[in-house]
Tab-separated table of C-alpha atoms in Angstrom:
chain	number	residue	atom	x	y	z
A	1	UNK	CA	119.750	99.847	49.584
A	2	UNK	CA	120.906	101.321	52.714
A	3	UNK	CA	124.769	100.814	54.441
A	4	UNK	CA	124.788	99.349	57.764
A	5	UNK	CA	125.908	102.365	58.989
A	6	UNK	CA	123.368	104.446	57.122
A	7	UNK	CA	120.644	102.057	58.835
A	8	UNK	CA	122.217	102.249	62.215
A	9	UNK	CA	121.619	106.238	62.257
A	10	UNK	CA	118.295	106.064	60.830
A	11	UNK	CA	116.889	103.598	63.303
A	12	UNK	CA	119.145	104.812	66.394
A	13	UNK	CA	120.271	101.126	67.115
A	14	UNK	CA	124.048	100.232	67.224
A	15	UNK	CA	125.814	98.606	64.430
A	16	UNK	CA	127.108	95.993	66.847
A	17	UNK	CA	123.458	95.428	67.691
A	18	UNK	CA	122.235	95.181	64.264
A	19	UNK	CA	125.254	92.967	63.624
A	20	UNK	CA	123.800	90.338	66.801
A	21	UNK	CA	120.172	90.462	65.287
A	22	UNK	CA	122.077	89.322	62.023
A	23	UNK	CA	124.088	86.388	63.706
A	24	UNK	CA	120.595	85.288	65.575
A	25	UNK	CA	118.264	85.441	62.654
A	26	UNK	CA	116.421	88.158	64.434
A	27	UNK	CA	116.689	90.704	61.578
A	28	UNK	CA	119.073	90.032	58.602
A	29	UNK	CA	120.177	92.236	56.186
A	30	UNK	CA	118.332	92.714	52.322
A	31	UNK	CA	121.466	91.977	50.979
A	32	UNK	CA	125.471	91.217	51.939
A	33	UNK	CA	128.303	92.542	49.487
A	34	UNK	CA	129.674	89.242	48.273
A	35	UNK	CA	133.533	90.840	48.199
A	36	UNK	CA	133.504	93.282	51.451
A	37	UNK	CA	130.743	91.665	53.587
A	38	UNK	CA	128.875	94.962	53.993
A	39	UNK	CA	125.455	94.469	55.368
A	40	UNK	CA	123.032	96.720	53.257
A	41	UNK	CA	119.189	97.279	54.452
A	42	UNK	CA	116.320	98.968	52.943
A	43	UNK	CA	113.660	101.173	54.380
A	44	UNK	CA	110.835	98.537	54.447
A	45	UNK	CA	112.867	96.694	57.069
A	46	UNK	CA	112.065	99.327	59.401
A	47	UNK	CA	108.896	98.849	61.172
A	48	UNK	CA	110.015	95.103	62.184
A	49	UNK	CA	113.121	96.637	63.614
A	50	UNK	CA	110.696	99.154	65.847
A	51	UNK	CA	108.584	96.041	66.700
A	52	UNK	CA	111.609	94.081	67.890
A	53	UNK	CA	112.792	97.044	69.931
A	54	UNK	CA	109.076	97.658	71.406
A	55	UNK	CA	109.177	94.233	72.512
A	56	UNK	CA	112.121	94.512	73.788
A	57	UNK	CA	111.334	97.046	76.065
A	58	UNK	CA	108.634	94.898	77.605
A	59	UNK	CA	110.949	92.820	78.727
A	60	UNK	CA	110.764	89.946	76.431
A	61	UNK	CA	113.829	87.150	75.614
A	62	UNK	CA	115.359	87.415	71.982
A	63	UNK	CA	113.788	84.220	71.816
A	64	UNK	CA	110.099	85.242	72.466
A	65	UNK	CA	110.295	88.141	70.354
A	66	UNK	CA	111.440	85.781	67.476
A	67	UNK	CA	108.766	83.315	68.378
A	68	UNK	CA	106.067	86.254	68.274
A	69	UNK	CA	107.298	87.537	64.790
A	70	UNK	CA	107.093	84.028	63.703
A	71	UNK	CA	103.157	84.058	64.483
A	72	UNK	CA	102.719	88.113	62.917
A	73	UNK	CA	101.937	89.756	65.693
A	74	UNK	CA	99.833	92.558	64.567
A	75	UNK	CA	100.649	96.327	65.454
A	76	UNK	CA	97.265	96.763	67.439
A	77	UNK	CA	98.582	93.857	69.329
A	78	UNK	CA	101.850	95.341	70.248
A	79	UNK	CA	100.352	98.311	70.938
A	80	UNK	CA	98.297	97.908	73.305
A	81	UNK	CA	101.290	95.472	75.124
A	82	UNK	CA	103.284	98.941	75.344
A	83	UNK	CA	100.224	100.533	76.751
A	84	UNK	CA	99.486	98.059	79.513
A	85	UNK	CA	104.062	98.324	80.001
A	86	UNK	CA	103.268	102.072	79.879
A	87	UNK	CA	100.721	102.009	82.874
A	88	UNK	CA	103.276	99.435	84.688
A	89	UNK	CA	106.395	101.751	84.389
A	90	UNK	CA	103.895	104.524	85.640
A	91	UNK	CA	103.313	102.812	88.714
A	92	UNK	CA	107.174	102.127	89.371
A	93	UNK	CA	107.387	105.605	89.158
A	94	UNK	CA	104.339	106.478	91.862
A	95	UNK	CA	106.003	103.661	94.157
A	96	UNK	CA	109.364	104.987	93.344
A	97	UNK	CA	108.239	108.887	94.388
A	98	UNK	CA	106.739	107.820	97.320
A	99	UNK	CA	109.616	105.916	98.709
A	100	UNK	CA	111.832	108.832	97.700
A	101	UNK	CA	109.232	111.355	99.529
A	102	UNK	CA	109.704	108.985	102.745
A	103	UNK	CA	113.759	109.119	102.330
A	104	UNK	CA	113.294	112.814	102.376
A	105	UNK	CA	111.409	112.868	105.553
A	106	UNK	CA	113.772	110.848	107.513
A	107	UNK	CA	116.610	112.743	106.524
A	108	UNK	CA	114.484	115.965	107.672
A	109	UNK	CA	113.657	114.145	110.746
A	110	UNK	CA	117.740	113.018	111.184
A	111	UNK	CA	118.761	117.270	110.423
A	112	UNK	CA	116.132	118.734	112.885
A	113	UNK	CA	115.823	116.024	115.871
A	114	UNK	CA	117.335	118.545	118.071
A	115	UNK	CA	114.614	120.696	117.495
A	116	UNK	CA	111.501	118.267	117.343
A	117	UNK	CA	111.049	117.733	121.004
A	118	UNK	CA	106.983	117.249	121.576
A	119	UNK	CA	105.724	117.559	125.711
A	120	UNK	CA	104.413	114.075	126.472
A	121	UNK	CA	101.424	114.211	128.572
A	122	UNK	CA	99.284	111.464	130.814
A	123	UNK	CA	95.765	112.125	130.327
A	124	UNK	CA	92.869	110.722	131.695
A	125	UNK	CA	90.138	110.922	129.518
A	126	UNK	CA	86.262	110.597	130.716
A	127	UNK	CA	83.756	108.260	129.045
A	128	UNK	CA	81.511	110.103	125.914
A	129	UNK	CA	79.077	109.276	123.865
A	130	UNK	CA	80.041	109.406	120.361
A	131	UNK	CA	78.746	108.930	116.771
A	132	UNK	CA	80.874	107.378	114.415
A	133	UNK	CA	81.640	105.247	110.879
A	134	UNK	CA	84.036	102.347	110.417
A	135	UNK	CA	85.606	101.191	107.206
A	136	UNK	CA	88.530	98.808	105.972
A	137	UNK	CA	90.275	101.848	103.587
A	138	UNK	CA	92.417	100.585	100.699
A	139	UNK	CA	95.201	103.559	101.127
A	140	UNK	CA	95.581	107.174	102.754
A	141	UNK	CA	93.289	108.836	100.132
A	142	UNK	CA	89.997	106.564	100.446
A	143	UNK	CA	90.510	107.371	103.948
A	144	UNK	CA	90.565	110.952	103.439
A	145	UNK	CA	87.105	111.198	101.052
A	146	UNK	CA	85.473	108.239	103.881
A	147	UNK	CA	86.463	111.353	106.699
A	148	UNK	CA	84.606	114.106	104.804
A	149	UNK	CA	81.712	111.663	103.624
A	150	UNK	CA	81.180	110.946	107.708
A	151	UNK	CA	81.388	114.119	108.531
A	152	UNK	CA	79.044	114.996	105.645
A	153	UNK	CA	76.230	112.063	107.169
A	154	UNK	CA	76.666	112.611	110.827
A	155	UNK	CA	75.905	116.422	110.620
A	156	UNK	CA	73.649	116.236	108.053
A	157	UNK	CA	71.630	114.020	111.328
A	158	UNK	CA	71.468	117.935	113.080
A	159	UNK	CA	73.412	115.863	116.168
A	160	UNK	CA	74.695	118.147	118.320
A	161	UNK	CA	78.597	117.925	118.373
A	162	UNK	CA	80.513	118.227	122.171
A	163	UNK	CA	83.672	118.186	121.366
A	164	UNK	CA	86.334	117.758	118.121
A	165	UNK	CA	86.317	114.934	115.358
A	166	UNK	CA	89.180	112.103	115.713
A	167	UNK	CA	90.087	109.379	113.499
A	168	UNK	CA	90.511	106.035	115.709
A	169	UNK	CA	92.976	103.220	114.272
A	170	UNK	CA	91.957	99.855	115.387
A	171	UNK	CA	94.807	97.834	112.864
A	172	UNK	CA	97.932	96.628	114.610
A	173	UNK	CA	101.541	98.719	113.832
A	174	UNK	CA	102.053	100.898	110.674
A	175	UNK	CA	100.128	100.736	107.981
A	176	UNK	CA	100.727	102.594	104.218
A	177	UNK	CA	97.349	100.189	103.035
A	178	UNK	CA	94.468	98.173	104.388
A	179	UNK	CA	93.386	100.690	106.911
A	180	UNK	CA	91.042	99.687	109.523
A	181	UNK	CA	89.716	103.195	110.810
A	182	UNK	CA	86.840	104.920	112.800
A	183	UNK	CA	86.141	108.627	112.285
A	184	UNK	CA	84.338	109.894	115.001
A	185	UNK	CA	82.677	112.934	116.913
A	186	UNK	CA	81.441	113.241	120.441
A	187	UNK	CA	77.678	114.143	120.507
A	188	UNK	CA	75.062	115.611	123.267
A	189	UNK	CA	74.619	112.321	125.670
A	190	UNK	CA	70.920	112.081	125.871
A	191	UNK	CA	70.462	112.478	122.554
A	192	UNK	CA	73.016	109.443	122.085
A	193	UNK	CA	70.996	107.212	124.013
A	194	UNK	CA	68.184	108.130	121.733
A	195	UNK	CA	70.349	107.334	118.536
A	196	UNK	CA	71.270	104.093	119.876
A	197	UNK	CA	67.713	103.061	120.148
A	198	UNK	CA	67.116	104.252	116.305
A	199	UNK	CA	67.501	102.390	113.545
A	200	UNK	CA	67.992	102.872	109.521
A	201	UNK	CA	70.854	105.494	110.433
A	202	UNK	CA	73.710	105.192	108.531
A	203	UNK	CA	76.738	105.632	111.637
A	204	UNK	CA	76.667	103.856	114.891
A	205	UNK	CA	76.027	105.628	118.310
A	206	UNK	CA	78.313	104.296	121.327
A	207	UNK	CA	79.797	105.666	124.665
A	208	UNK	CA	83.840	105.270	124.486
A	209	UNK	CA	85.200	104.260	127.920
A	210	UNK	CA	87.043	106.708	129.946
A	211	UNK	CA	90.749	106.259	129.331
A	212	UNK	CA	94.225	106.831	130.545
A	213	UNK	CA	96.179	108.177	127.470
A	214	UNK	CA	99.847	109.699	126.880
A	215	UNK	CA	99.274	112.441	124.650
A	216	UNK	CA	101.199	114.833	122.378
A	217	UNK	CA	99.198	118.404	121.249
A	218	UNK	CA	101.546	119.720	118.111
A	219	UNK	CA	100.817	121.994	115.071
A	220	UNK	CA	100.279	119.242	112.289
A	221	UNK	CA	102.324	118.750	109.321
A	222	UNK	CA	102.722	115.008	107.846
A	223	UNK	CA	106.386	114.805	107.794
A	224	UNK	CA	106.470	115.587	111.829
A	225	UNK	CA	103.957	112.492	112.007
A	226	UNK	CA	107.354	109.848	112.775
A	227	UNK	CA	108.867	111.907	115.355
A	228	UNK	CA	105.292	112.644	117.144
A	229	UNK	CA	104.673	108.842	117.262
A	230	UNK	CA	108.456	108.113	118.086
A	231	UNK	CA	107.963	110.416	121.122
A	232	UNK	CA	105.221	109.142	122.639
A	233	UNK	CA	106.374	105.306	122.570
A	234	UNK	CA	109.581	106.388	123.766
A	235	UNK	CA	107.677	107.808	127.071
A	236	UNK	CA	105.477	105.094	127.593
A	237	UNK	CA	108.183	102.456	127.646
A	238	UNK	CA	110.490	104.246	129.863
A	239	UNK	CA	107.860	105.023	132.093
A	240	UNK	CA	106.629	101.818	132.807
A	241	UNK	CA	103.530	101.711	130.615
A	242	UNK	CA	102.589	100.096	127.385
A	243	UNK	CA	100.068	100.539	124.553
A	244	UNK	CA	96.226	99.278	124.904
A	245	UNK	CA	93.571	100.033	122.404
A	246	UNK	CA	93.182	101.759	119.484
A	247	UNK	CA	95.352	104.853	118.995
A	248	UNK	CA	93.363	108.233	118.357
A	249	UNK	CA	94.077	111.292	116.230
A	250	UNK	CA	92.494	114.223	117.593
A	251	UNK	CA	91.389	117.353	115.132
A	252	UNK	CA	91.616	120.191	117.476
A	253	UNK	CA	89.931	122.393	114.904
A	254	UNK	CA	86.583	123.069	115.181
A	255	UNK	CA	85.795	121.786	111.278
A	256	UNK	CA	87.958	118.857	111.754
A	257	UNK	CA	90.124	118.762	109.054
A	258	UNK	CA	94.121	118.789	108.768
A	259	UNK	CA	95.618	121.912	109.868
A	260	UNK	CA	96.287	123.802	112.722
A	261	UNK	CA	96.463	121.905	116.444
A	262	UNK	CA	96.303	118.369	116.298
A	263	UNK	CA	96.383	115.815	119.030
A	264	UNK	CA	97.799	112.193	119.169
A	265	UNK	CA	96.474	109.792	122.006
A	266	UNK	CA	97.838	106.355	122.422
A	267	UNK	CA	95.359	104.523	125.142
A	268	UNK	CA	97.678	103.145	128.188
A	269	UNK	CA	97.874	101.087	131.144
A	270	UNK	CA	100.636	100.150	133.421
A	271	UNK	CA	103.050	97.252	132.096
């Protein structure tokens, strides 16, 4: 037989705890000392004491975990319960990183504002003929593997690229999810008109309209992304424009992919 206290150290749980499962018929002692009222345990009593504390941890009432040792809930059982908690705690902790990771970039953006100006420019833009993929992706990293698979499909065609790959966003405000995107290349005009007339390939062949666009050119890095985008809506507004269209990010590099020069165009039109 084991003192209260004894048990207490063995299993890491309070006496005053132990003393609660008592009084609730959750776990009661082996045995009481009939003169002193010492609680005494034994060693046996210790895996039911680890299952009440792993269902505990998943979040369940003092009532529901009595109700499930009622029925013998088998280990397997519980087990795989603290798996499926183990995977939900996990994803607190993604969500919880990310949020943390956006806190950090606004503080960034709040210590160096002085020093992120970006040159607004109004552009206008002529038609082109362009070759492109559309897809509804679930977060940022299915649309980074859709980007490479285009890119991947539409060269693999031999078309003959005029001019650098852009990613157009044709969902309304900010999006973390759900992303409705286009990536893109401008290709050789006649041979677009002969694309558009083929069928069985796997992109779409179109000419974008010519466009009026406010612009910002700036060497990419994510966390300048807010301040880019904060600039440019800040110009058109107090100019006396506003927003039209889908909003374009331009990969000034000639293999398209994220680093070095990078454009932003937001499509315009006097308000």
């Amino acid at each position: 037989m084991i003192k209260i206290g004894d048990f207490s150290r063995l299993s890491q749980v309070p006496i005053s705890t132990l003393r609660y499962y008592d009084e609730v018929g959750l776990l009661q002692p082996a045995a009481i000392d009939g003169g002193s009222g010492y609680r005494f345990y034994t060693l046996e009593q210790l895996p039911l004491l680890n299952r009440i504390l792993a269902l505990k941890w998943l979040g369940l009432s003092l009532d529901q975990i009595a109700h499930l040792l009622t029925e013998e809930v088998s280990t397997p059982h519980i087990r795989g319960m603290l798996l499926m908690k183990r995977l939900d705690l996990q994803q607190q902790v993604r969500e919880a990183e990310e949020r943390l990771s956006r806190v950090e970039t606004r503080l960034k953006m709040l210590e160096q504002e002085k020093d992120m100006l970006y040159d607004v420019v109004l552009k206008s833009l002529p038609s082109m003929m362009i070759a492109s993929r559309r897809c509804l992706a679930t977060d940022f990293n299915e649309w980074v593997r859709f980007k490479a698979e285009t890119q991947a499909i539409i060269r693999a065609s031999r078309v003959k690229e005029t001019g650098p790959w852009m990613t157009l966003y044709h969902h309304q405000g900010y999006r973390e999810q759900e992303l409705y995107v286009e990536v893109a290349v401008p290709i050789e005009v006649t041979l677009g008109r002969q694309l558009q007339q083929t069928e069985g390939t796997d992109f779409i062949v179109y000419e974008l309209p010519r466009d009026t666009v406010a612009s910002v050119v700036y060497p990419y890095r994510k966390e300048a992304l807010p301040a880019v985008y904060e600039a440019i809506g800040f110009w058109v507004y107090t100019h006396g424009y506003r927003s039209v269209g889908s909003c374009r990010e331009v990969y000034l590099q000639g293999d398209g992919q994220f680093r070095g020069q990078e454009e932003i165009q937001f499509p315009i039109e006097k308000a």
